[in-house]
mmCIF file of C-alpha atoms and ligand atoms in Angstrom:
data_model
loop_
_atom_site.group_PDB
_atom_site.id
_atom_site.type_symbol
_atom_site.label_atom_id
_atom_site.label_comp_id
_atom_site.label_asym_id
_atom_site.label_seq_id
_atom_site.Cartn_x
_atom_site.Cartn_y
_atom_site.Cartn_z
ATOM 1 C CA MET A 1 19.581 28.401 25.659
ATOM 2 C CA ASP A 2 20.580 32.381 24.470
ATOM 3 C CA LYS A 3 23.038 30.954 22.193
ATOM 4 C CA PHE A 4 20.264 28.836 19.570
ATOM 5 C CA LEU A 5 18.378 32.044 19.902
ATOM 6 C CA THR A 6 21.040 34.858 19.076
ATOM 7 C CA LYS A 7 22.112 32.977 15.730
ATOM 8 C CA ARG A 8 20.445 33.656 12.440
ATOM 9 C CA PRO A 9 20.738 31.098 9.547
ATOM 10 C CA ARG A 10 23.938 32.137 7.377
ATOM 11 C CA SER A 11 23.582 30.498 4.361
ATOM 12 C CA ASN A 12 23.119 33.352 1.925
ATOM 13 C CA GLU A 13 20.507 31.032 -0.150
ATOM 14 C CA SER A 14 18.148 31.539 2.904
ATOM 15 C CA SER A 15 18.802 35.677 3.315
ATOM 16 C CA VAL A 16 17.952 35.448 -0.201
ATOM 17 C CA LYS A 17 14.736 33.475 0.367
ATOM 18 C CA ASP A 18 14.089 35.504 3.472
ATOM 19 C CA ASP A 19 14.222 38.340 1.071
ATOM 20 C CA ASN A 20 11.603 37.078 -1.152
ATOM 21 C CA ALA A 21 9.441 36.259 1.584
ATOM 22 C CA THR A 22 8.970 39.549 2.983
ATOM 23 C CA THR A 23 8.608 41.710 -0.595
ATOM 24 C CA SER A 24 5.993 38.884 -1.652
ATOM 25 C CA SER A 25 3.978 39.397 1.345
ATOM 26 C CA SER A 26 0.305 41.297 0.936
ATOM 27 C CA PRO A 27 1.028 45.493 1.793
ATOM 28 C CA LYS A 28 -2.418 45.501 3.337
ATOM 29 C CA ARG A 29 -1.544 42.999 5.918
ATOM 30 C CA ALA A 30 0.410 44.074 9.559
ATOM 31 C CA ARG A 31 3.448 42.311 8.521
ATOM 32 C CA VAL A 32 4.634 40.080 11.033
ATOM 33 C CA GLU A 33 8.795 40.109 11.471
ATOM 34 C CA PHE A 34 10.427 37.207 11.719
ATOM 35 C CA ASP A 35 12.828 37.544 14.923
ATOM 36 C CA PRO A 36 15.261 34.265 15.637
ATOM 37 C CA ASN A 37 15.067 36.265 19.504
ATOM 38 C CA ASN A 38 11.761 34.746 20.102
ATOM 39 C CA LEU A 39 12.405 31.445 19.601
ATOM 40 C CA VAL A 40 12.496 28.969 22.296
ATOM 41 C CA ALA A 41 15.022 26.013 21.895
ATOM 42 C CA ASP A 42 13.697 23.760 24.384
ATOM 43 C CA PRO A 43 10.910 21.486 22.599
ATOM 44 C CA GLY A 44 8.817 21.005 25.418
ATOM 45 C CA LEU A 45 8.718 25.491 25.803
ATOM 46 C CA ARG A 46 7.957 25.681 21.938
ATOM 47 C CA MET A 47 5.171 26.866 19.957
ATOM 48 C CA THR A 48 3.228 24.760 17.384
ATOM 49 C CA ILE A 49 3.980 26.224 13.582
ATOM 50 C CA GLU A 50 0.491 25.428 13.042
ATOM 51 C CA LYS A 51 0.247 29.369 15.801
ATOM 52 C CA TYR A 52 2.999 31.138 13.295
ATOM 53 C CA ASP A 53 1.538 33.818 10.866
ATOM 54 C CA VAL A 54 1.728 32.033 7.866
ATOM 55 C CA ASN A 55 4.198 34.613 6.152
ATOM 56 C CA ILE A 56 6.838 33.331 9.084
ATOM 57 C CA LYS A 57 6.362 29.756 9.223
ATOM 58 C CA ASP A 58 8.997 28.796 6.442
ATOM 59 C CA GLU A 59 11.568 30.831 8.218
ATOM 60 C CA VAL A 60 10.691 29.646 11.508
ATOM 61 C CA ARG A 61 11.249 26.210 9.927
ATOM 62 C CA ARG A 62 14.663 26.940 8.547
ATOM 63 C CA PHE A 63 15.901 28.483 12.286
ATOM 64 C CA TYR A 64 14.509 24.816 13.543
ATOM 65 C CA VAL A 65 16.204 22.924 11.052
ATOM 66 C CA SER A 66 19.497 24.169 10.170
ATOM 67 C CA LYS A 67 19.942 24.598 13.970
ATOM 68 C CA GLY A 68 18.928 20.347 13.834
ATOM 69 C CA PRO A 69 17.485 18.543 16.996
ATOM 70 C CA CYS A 70 17.533 19.908 20.761
ATOM 71 C CA GLN A 71 19.487 17.153 22.022
ATOM 72 C CA PRO A 72 21.654 17.892 25.306
ATOM 73 C CA ARG A 73 23.682 15.156 25.692
ATOM 74 C CA THR A 74 25.535 16.131 29.074
ATOM 75 C CA HIS A 75 22.998 16.703 30.607
ATOM 76 C CA ASN A 76 21.982 15.497 34.375
ATOM 77 C CA PHE A 77 18.684 13.236 33.337
ATOM 78 C CA PRO A 78 16.583 12.865 36.292
ATOM 79 C CA LYS A 79 15.874 9.640 37.390
ATOM 80 C CA LYS A 80 12.165 7.686 37.616
ATOM 81 C CA LYS A 81 10.722 4.661 39.324
ATOM 82 C CA TYR A 82 9.893 1.799 37.850
ATOM 83 C CA GLY A 83 8.775 -0.917 39.830
ATOM 84 C CA ASN A 84 12.542 -1.841 41.630
ATOM 85 C CA GLN A 85 14.222 -0.102 38.943
ATOM 86 C CA TYR A 86 15.068 3.323 38.513
ATOM 87 C CA ARG A 87 15.379 4.718 34.809
ATOM 88 C CA CYS A 88 16.034 7.933 32.978
ATOM 89 C CA PHE A 89 17.019 9.111 29.731
ATOM 90 C CA ASN A 90 19.197 7.729 27.649
ATOM 91 C CA PRO A 91 21.494 9.976 25.591
ATOM 92 C CA SER A 92 22.944 7.486 23.331
ATOM 93 C CA TRP A 93 19.438 6.914 22.088
ATOM 94 C CA PHE A 94 20.167 10.651 20.059
ATOM 95 C CA ASP A 95 22.545 8.319 17.966
ATOM 96 C CA SER A 96 20.054 5.946 16.930
ATOM 97 C CA PHE A 97 16.939 8.079 16.429
ATOM 98 C CA PRO A 98 18.282 11.666 14.553
ATOM 99 C CA TRP A 99 14.944 12.883 15.219
ATOM 100 C CA LEU A 100 15.098 12.864 18.377
ATOM 101 C CA GLU A 101 14.974 15.591 21.210
ATOM 102 C CA TYR A 102 14.889 16.237 24.731
ATOM 103 C CA SER A 103 13.333 18.580 26.950
ATOM 104 C CA VAL A 104 14.929 19.513 29.808
ATOM 105 C CA GLU A 105 12.000 21.369 31.018
ATOM 106 C CA LYS A 106 9.368 18.689 30.815
ATOM 107 C CA ASP A 107 11.701 15.637 30.944
ATOM 108 C CA SER A 108 10.570 14.106 27.700
ATOM 109 C CA THR A 109 10.972 13.315 24.730
ATOM 110 C CA PHE A 110 10.111 15.036 21.179
ATOM 111 C CA CYS A 111 10.358 14.372 17.599
ATOM 112 C CA LEU A 112 12.217 17.953 15.475
ATOM 113 C CA TRP A 113 10.493 16.437 11.802
ATOM 114 C CA CYS A 114 7.055 15.616 13.371
ATOM 115 C CA TYR A 115 7.043 19.364 15.052
ATOM 116 C CA LEU A 116 8.403 21.142 11.821
ATOM 117 C CA PHE A 117 6.566 18.953 8.944
ATOM 118 C CA LYS A 118 3.567 16.950 10.388
ATOM 119 C CA PRO A 119 0.548 17.805 8.588
ATOM 120 C CA THR A 120 -2.409 19.022 10.613
ATOM 121 C CA THR A 121 -5.206 17.034 9.119
ATOM 122 C CA TYR A 122 -3.791 13.639 10.870
ATOM 123 C CA GLY A 123 -3.631 15.863 14.542
ATOM 124 C CA LEU A 124 -6.846 14.588 15.567
ATOM 125 C CA GLN A 125 -6.096 11.134 15.899
ATOM 126 C CA SER A 126 -5.464 9.491 19.195
ATOM 127 C CA GLY A 127 -1.590 9.407 19.929
ATOM 128 C CA ARG A 128 -0.641 10.819 16.925
ATOM 129 C CA ASP A 129 0.648 14.479 18.670
ATOM 130 C CA ILE A 130 2.830 12.941 21.269
ATOM 131 C CA PHE A 131 5.803 13.351 19.492
ATOM 132 C CA SER A 132 4.707 16.732 17.979
ATOM 133 C CA LYS A 133 3.346 18.422 20.970
ATOM 134 C CA MET A 134 2.446 16.826 24.405
ATOM 135 C CA GLY A 135 6.235 14.873 24.489
ATOM 136 C CA TYR A 136 6.934 11.428 25.134
ATOM 137 C CA ASN A 137 8.652 9.945 28.896
ATOM 138 C CA ASN A 138 8.258 6.474 29.543
ATOM 139 C CA TRP A 139 12.164 5.422 29.802
ATOM 140 C CA LYS A 140 10.665 1.911 30.071
ATOM 141 C CA HIS A 141 9.894 1.264 26.894
ATOM 142 C CA ALA A 142 11.365 4.162 24.892
ATOM 143 C CA ILE A 143 13.085 2.481 22.172
ATOM 144 C CA SER A 144 10.174 0.150 20.986
ATOM 145 C CA THR A 145 8.054 3.669 21.044
ATOM 146 C CA PHE A 146 10.794 4.966 19.294
ATOM 147 C CA ARG A 147 10.507 2.422 16.256
ATOM 148 C CA ASP A 148 6.633 2.556 16.738
ATOM 149 C CA HIS A 149 7.107 6.129 15.542
ATOM 150 C CA GLU A 150 8.930 5.999 12.787
ATOM 151 C CA GLY A 151 7.084 3.457 11.316
ATOM 152 C CA ASN A 152 6.880 2.087 7.894
ATOM 153 C CA VAL A 153 7.941 4.008 4.877
ATOM 154 C CA THR A 154 4.412 5.558 4.832
ATOM 155 C CA SER A 155 3.858 6.608 7.981
ATOM 156 C CA ILE A 156 3.297 10.142 9.008
ATOM 157 C CA HIS A 157 7.359 10.210 10.536
ATOM 158 C CA ASN A 158 8.255 9.458 6.964
ATOM 159 C CA PHE A 159 5.784 11.949 5.514
ATOM 160 C CA ALA A 160 7.743 14.611 7.596
ATOM 161 C CA PHE A 161 10.759 13.332 6.788
ATOM 162 C CA ASP A 162 10.299 13.602 2.997
ATOM 163 C CA LYS A 163 8.578 17.573 3.406
ATOM 164 C CA LEU A 164 12.086 17.876 5.557
ATOM 165 C CA GLU A 165 14.102 16.675 2.778
ATOM 166 C CA LEU A 166 12.166 19.224 -0.020
ATOM 167 C CA PHE A 167 12.380 22.108 2.097
ATOM 168 C CA LYS A 168 16.079 21.553 2.475
ATOM 169 C CA ASN A 169 16.508 21.158 -0.734
ATOM 170 C CA PRO A 170 13.340 21.630 -3.020
ATOM 171 C CA ARG A 171 15.722 21.106 -6.284
ATOM 172 C CA GLN A 172 17.054 17.557 -5.138
ATOM 173 C CA SER A 173 14.346 15.807 -3.403
ATOM 174 C CA VAL A 174 13.739 12.132 -3.691
ATOM 175 C CA THR A 175 11.025 12.701 -6.264
ATOM 176 C CA GLN A 176 12.276 15.089 -8.148
ATOM 177 C CA MET A 177 15.215 13.462 -8.847
ATOM 178 C CA ILE A 178 13.693 9.483 -9.852
ATOM 179 C CA SER A 179 11.196 11.697 -12.147
ATOM 180 C CA GLN A 180 14.394 13.998 -13.893
ATOM 181 C CA HIS A 181 16.422 10.387 -13.987
ATOM 182 C CA SER A 182 13.560 8.572 -15.461
ATOM 183 C CA SER A 183 13.306 11.245 -18.329
ATOM 184 C CA ASP A 184 17.035 10.956 -18.814
ATOM 185 C CA MET A 185 16.357 7.103 -19.235
ATOM 186 C CA GLU A 186 13.636 6.954 -21.375
ATOM 187 C CA VAL A 187 15.676 9.875 -23.476
ATOM 188 C CA ALA A 188 18.750 7.642 -23.897
ATOM 189 C CA TYR A 189 16.474 4.294 -23.797
ATOM 190 C CA ARG A 190 15.187 5.716 -27.199
ATOM 191 C CA VAL A 191 18.147 7.257 -29.024
ATOM 192 C CA ARG A 192 19.742 3.354 -27.776
ATOM 193 C CA LEU A 193 16.344 1.256 -29.233
ATOM 194 C CA THR A 194 16.680 4.111 -32.663
ATOM 195 C CA ALA A 195 20.594 2.968 -32.910
ATOM 196 C CA VAL A 196 20.264 -0.874 -32.315
ATOM 197 C CA LEU A 197 16.687 -0.570 -35.341
ATOM 198 C CA ASP A 198 19.001 0.862 -37.475
ATOM 199 C CA ILE A 199 21.570 -1.600 -37.785
ATOM 200 C CA VAL A 200 18.815 -4.357 -37.685
ATOM 201 C CA ARG A 201 17.388 -2.565 -41.056
ATOM 202 C CA PHE A 202 21.156 -2.550 -42.610
ATOM 203 C CA LEU A 203 21.463 -6.384 -42.025
ATOM 204 C CA LEU A 204 18.188 -7.259 -42.707
ATOM 205 C CA ARG A 205 17.865 -5.442 -45.971
ATOM 206 C CA GLN A 206 21.376 -6.231 -47.323
ATOM 207 C CA GLY A 207 21.271 -9.767 -45.863
ATOM 208 C CA LEU A 208 23.256 -10.388 -43.535
ATOM 209 C CA ALA A 209 23.728 -13.232 -40.113
ATOM 210 C CA PHE A 210 23.272 -11.373 -36.699
ATOM 211 C CA ARG A 211 25.523 -13.227 -34.731
ATOM 212 C CA GLY A 212 29.131 -14.345 -34.600
ATOM 213 C CA HIS A 213 30.390 -17.172 -32.689
ATOM 214 C CA ASP A 214 32.008 -15.810 -30.215
ATOM 215 C CA GLU A 215 30.214 -12.648 -28.286
ATOM 216 C CA SER A 216 32.001 -12.285 -25.449
ATOM 217 C CA SER A 217 33.867 -9.320 -24.468
ATOM 218 C CA SER A 218 37.029 -10.445 -24.806
ATOM 219 C CA SER A 219 36.151 -11.638 -29.214
ATOM 220 C CA LYS A 220 37.990 -10.142 -31.440
ATOM 221 C CA ASN A 221 35.192 -10.073 -33.972
ATOM 222 C CA LYS A 222 31.924 -10.322 -31.738
ATOM 223 C CA GLY A 223 29.689 -10.586 -34.999
ATOM 224 C CA ASN A 224 27.652 -7.713 -37.881
ATOM 225 C CA PHE A 225 25.176 -6.811 -35.443
ATOM 226 C CA LEU A 226 27.539 -5.760 -32.082
ATOM 227 C CA GLU A 227 30.652 -4.827 -34.460
ATOM 228 C CA LEU A 228 28.438 -2.876 -36.113
ATOM 229 C CA LEU A 229 26.586 -1.103 -33.111
ATOM 230 C CA TYR A 230 29.956 -0.565 -31.373
ATOM 231 C CA TRP A 231 31.271 0.847 -34.624
ATOM 232 C CA TYR A 232 28.192 2.787 -34.668
ATOM 233 C CA GLY A 233 28.786 4.000 -31.208
ATOM 234 C CA ALA A 234 32.417 4.904 -31.628
ATOM 235 C CA ARG A 235 31.575 7.182 -34.462
ATOM 236 C CA VAL A 236 28.612 8.950 -32.990
ATOM 237 C CA ASP A 237 29.403 10.008 -29.667
ATOM 238 C CA LYS A 238 25.495 10.544 -28.462
ATOM 239 C CA ILE A 239 25.003 6.913 -29.590
ATOM 240 C CA ALA A 240 28.160 6.045 -27.292
ATOM 241 C CA LYS A 241 26.135 8.048 -24.477
ATOM 242 C CA THR A 242 23.689 5.093 -24.264
ATOM 243 C CA LEU A 243 26.050 2.347 -24.769
ATOM 244 C CA LYS A 244 27.815 -0.581 -23.126
ATOM 245 C CA GLU A 245 28.675 0.955 -19.891
ATOM 246 C CA ASN A 246 26.429 4.116 -20.250
ATOM 247 C CA ALA A 247 23.426 1.332 -20.358
ATOM 248 C CA PRO A 248 21.641 -0.311 -17.830
ATOM 249 C CA GLY A 249 22.851 -3.741 -17.827
ATOM 250 C CA ASN A 250 19.289 -5.022 -18.151
ATOM 251 C CA ASN A 251 18.074 -2.846 -21.031
ATOM 252 C CA GLN A 252 21.679 -3.113 -23.278
ATOM 253 C CA MET A 253 19.103 -3.748 -26.627
ATOM 254 C CA THR A 254 21.840 -6.484 -27.931
ATOM 255 C CA ALA A 255 20.595 -9.847 -26.146
ATOM 256 C CA PRO A 256 20.098 -12.447 -29.233
ATOM 257 C CA LYS A 257 16.697 -12.594 -27.787
ATOM 258 C CA ILE A 258 15.987 -8.502 -28.774
ATOM 259 C CA GLN A 259 17.915 -9.049 -31.814
ATOM 260 C CA LYS A 260 15.202 -11.684 -33.024
ATOM 261 C CA ASP A 261 12.369 -9.252 -31.811
ATOM 262 C CA LEU A 262 13.256 -6.455 -34.141
ATOM 263 C CA ALA A 263 13.806 -8.559 -36.957
ATOM 264 C CA HIS A 264 10.329 -10.018 -36.513
ATOM 265 C CA SER A 265 8.745 -6.796 -35.921
ATOM 266 C CA CYS A 266 10.234 -5.364 -39.289
ATOM 267 C CA ALA A 267 9.431 -8.521 -41.234
ATOM 268 C CA GLU A 268 6.089 -8.132 -40.039
ATOM 269 C CA LYS A 269 5.967 -4.127 -41.302
ATOM 270 C CA VAL A 270 7.393 -5.287 -44.302
ATOM 271 C CA ARG A 271 4.423 -8.384 -45.021
ATOM 272 C CA SER A 272 2.001 -5.243 -44.207
ATOM 273 C CA LEU A 273 3.012 -2.775 -46.562
ATOM 274 C CA ILE A 274 3.282 -5.744 -49.042
ATOM 275 C CA ILE A 275 0.010 -6.498 -48.200
ATOM 276 C CA GLU A 276 -1.134 -2.789 -48.077
ATOM 277 C CA ASP A 277 0.284 -2.303 -51.927
ATOM 278 C CA ILE A 278 -1.986 -5.488 -52.905
ATOM 279 C CA GLY A 279 -4.772 -3.768 -51.561
ATOM 280 C CA ASP A 280 -8.255 -5.562 -53.274
ATOM 281 C CA ARG A 281 -6.195 -6.680 -56.428
ATOM 282 C CA ILE A 282 -6.078 -9.796 -57.963
ATOM 283 C CA PHE A 283 -2.323 -12.420 -57.432
ATOM 284 C CA SER A 284 -0.988 -15.349 -57.554
ATOM 285 C CA LEU A 285 0.834 -17.591 -55.444
ATOM 286 C CA MET A 286 3.811 -19.864 -55.516
ATOM 287 C CA VAL A 287 5.052 -21.953 -53.248
ATOM 288 C CA ASP A 288 8.739 -23.871 -52.904
ATOM 289 C CA GLU A 289 9.321 -26.526 -50.774
ATOM 290 C CA ALA A 290 12.634 -26.394 -48.534
ATOM 291 C CA ARG A 291 14.509 -28.616 -45.950
ATOM 292 C CA ASP A 292 16.487 -27.604 -43.904
ATOM 293 C CA VAL A 293 19.760 -28.676 -41.437
ATOM 294 C CA SER A 294 17.457 -30.092 -39.107
ATOM 295 C CA VAL A 295 15.343 -31.940 -41.805
ATOM 296 C CA LYS A 296 12.303 -29.425 -40.843
ATOM 297 C CA GLU A 297 9.941 -29.017 -43.772
ATOM 298 C CA GLN A 298 9.319 -25.281 -44.939
ATOM 299 C CA MET A 299 7.460 -23.931 -47.138
ATOM 300 C CA ALA A 300 8.607 -20.954 -49.022
ATOM 301 C CA ILE A 301 5.487 -18.186 -50.507
ATOM 302 C CA VAL A 302 5.566 -15.450 -52.864
ATOM 303 C CA LEU A 303 3.483 -13.341 -53.624
ATOM 304 C CA ARG A 304 2.722 -12.129 -57.779
ATOM 305 C CA TYR A 305 0.656 -9.053 -58.463
ATOM 306 C CA VAL A 306 0.241 -6.206 -60.194
ATOM 307 C CA ASP A 307 0.916 -2.972 -58.284
ATOM 308 C CA SER A 308 -0.643 0.611 -59.154
ATOM 309 C CA ARG A 309 1.723 1.358 -61.436
ATOM 310 C CA GLY A 310 0.821 -1.998 -64.157
ATOM 311 C CA GLN A 311 4.428 -3.412 -62.963
ATOM 312 C CA VAL A 312 4.254 -6.605 -62.267
ATOM 313 C CA ILE A 313 5.652 -7.109 -58.405
ATOM 314 C CA GLU A 314 6.410 -10.233 -56.999
ATOM 315 C CA ARG A 315 7.456 -10.564 -53.349
ATOM 316 C CA PHE A 316 8.455 -13.031 -50.841
ATOM 317 C CA LEU A 317 5.967 -13.245 -47.839
ATOM 318 C CA CYS A 318 7.730 -15.512 -45.465
ATOM 319 C CA VAL A 319 8.687 -19.181 -44.513
ATOM 320 C CA GLU A 320 6.344 -21.401 -43.350
ATOM 321 C CA HIS A 321 6.843 -24.597 -41.506
ATOM 322 C CA VAL A 322 4.851 -27.623 -41.345
ATOM 323 C CA THR A 323 4.502 -31.114 -39.298
ATOM 324 C CA ASP A 324 4.281 -32.720 -43.029
ATOM 325 C CA THR A 325 4.453 -32.604 -46.700
ATOM 326 C CA SER A 326 1.046 -34.257 -46.995
ATOM 327 C CA SER A 327 -1.273 -32.032 -49.717
ATOM 328 C CA HIS A 328 -3.797 -31.859 -46.785
ATOM 329 C CA THR A 329 -1.164 -29.935 -44.365
ATOM 330 C CA LEU A 330 -0.006 -28.040 -46.747
ATOM 331 C CA LYS A 331 -3.487 -26.563 -48.030
ATOM 332 C CA LYS A 332 -4.237 -26.224 -44.177
ATOM 333 C CA ALA A 333 -0.973 -24.202 -44.178
ATOM 334 C CA ILE A 334 -2.065 -21.723 -46.897
ATOM 335 C CA ASP A 335 -5.252 -21.152 -45.138
ATOM 336 C CA ASN A 336 -4.001 -20.115 -41.926
ATOM 337 C CA LEU A 337 -1.574 -18.594 -43.845
ATOM 338 C CA PHE A 338 -3.879 -16.425 -45.678
ATOM 339 C CA ALA A 339 -6.731 -16.273 -42.616
ATOM 340 C CA LYS A 340 -3.204 -14.287 -40.929
ATOM 341 C CA TYR A 341 -2.758 -11.621 -43.555
ATOM 342 C CA GLY A 342 -6.188 -11.131 -44.400
ATOM 343 C CA LEU A 343 -6.057 -12.478 -47.906
ATOM 344 C CA PRO A 344 -8.925 -14.317 -49.837
ATOM 345 C CA LEU A 345 -8.712 -16.728 -51.761
ATOM 346 C CA SER A 346 -11.280 -15.752 -53.983
ATOM 347 C CA ARG A 347 -9.027 -13.371 -55.189
ATOM 348 C CA LEU A 348 -6.311 -16.085 -56.308
ATOM 349 C CA ARG A 349 -6.168 -15.835 -59.957
ATOM 350 C CA GLY A 350 -2.683 -18.579 -60.672
ATOM 351 C CA GLN A 351 -0.539 -21.325 -58.653
ATOM 352 C CA GLY A 352 3.090 -21.845 -59.691
ATOM 353 C CA TYR A 353 4.859 -25.062 -57.924
ATOM 354 C CA ASP A 354 8.129 -26.764 -58.469
ATOM 355 C CA GLY A 355 6.941 -29.818 -61.309
ATOM 356 C CA ALA A 356 10.191 -31.086 -60.897
ATOM 357 C CA SER A 357 10.484 -31.696 -57.082
ATOM 358 C CA ASN A 358 10.242 -34.921 -55.241
ATOM 359 C CA MET A 359 6.946 -33.399 -53.770
ATOM 360 C CA ARG A 360 5.522 -32.880 -57.380
ATOM 361 C CA GLY A 361 2.239 -35.297 -56.398
ATOM 362 C CA GLU A 362 1.527 -33.374 -53.200
ATOM 363 C CA PHE A 363 1.773 -29.751 -54.825
ATOM 364 C CA ASN A 364 -0.933 -31.686 -57.367
ATOM 365 C CA GLY A 365 -2.678 -32.431 -54.713
ATOM 366 C CA LEU A 366 -2.313 -29.365 -52.671
ATOM 367 C CA LYS A 367 -3.312 -27.564 -56.332
ATOM 368 C CA SER A 368 -6.511 -29.210 -56.788
ATOM 369 C CA LEU A 369 -7.457 -28.484 -53.188
ATOM 370 C CA ILE A 370 -7.181 -24.736 -53.532
ATOM 371 C CA LEU A 371 -8.850 -25.447 -56.800
ATOM 372 C CA LYS A 372 -11.744 -26.827 -55.348
ATOM 373 C CA ASP A 373 -12.447 -23.455 -53.343
ATOM 374 C CA ASN A 374 -11.772 -21.190 -56.089
ATOM 375 C CA PRO A 375 -12.158 -22.632 -59.683
ATOM 376 C CA CYS A 376 -10.375 -19.174 -60.879
ATOM 377 C CA ALA A 377 -7.019 -19.808 -59.076
HETATM 378 ZN ZN1 ZN B 401 8.267 11.964 13.841
#
């Protein structure tokens, strides 16, 4: 047993920490010196961690952590009679349970992790101290009891293991790593999102198509959006670090749906600026009708107003789909649109429609419906 007790922890880190611990202790109290020669290796004989002086508790823990669990594999384990059978401790259990310790003195098993880091507040509950204080030695049910002791991720045993990991490497504990990792990911996400938004704004401003005919990785021309994004990445190192293989597969920000979402967001922003610019001034409405390739009836809506500098401004607001081209449907679509953007019909002062279109009749109907609501329009 002496071979365990004469060894000191050898790493530089621990010796530095030992120095810190002794200098930080209060000068008024009688200093308790840590002496590894006083520590017992047999888990059945050692003192509980709570009984050590608060100033040397961590040094005691560090000593036991560096030594590892007490696993005397070559010991001649005594046999006990269970019914007609004799059973004894099986050293192969050490392989399955890395925390397992065996006390030669008491012929019992203990848990090193729970001995070192089990929170004392759980101590009063029944059965909680078996592996940290009393010792377990019913070899008939050993494996199932060991598994029960490990429990699920929220068990005291696993809590003690987390504390052990934190103790061994405070800067690389799982919690620390996850929080560090997620904050790095968030920064990368912001860089990626800003780059993608820049591309979206450029394409929208220039009225260029986003998508390509072939956007697969082997394609020579992946379309304006992807080509421009990768061109950007090839020139700006900071952006390249957040694209392609440097981004999570489900967070590339290049999916067609994302492109559409961002374009819609830009459109909403522009529309709200137009509405803001109109303010409470009067405006007039210009509507034209078109049919797209899928024979869907569409209504293009333009607002015309005088801005704060006295300039006449014409702004394209949106394209509205209409189910049919009857004047009532058109009026309903205009009403919905005005309600959506908070434009009152009472401030409408003019209407302009394509007089030559085959929808002249419907537009005339729409005009009179609007005039019914607001004679000034
Ligand atoms: Zn345990």
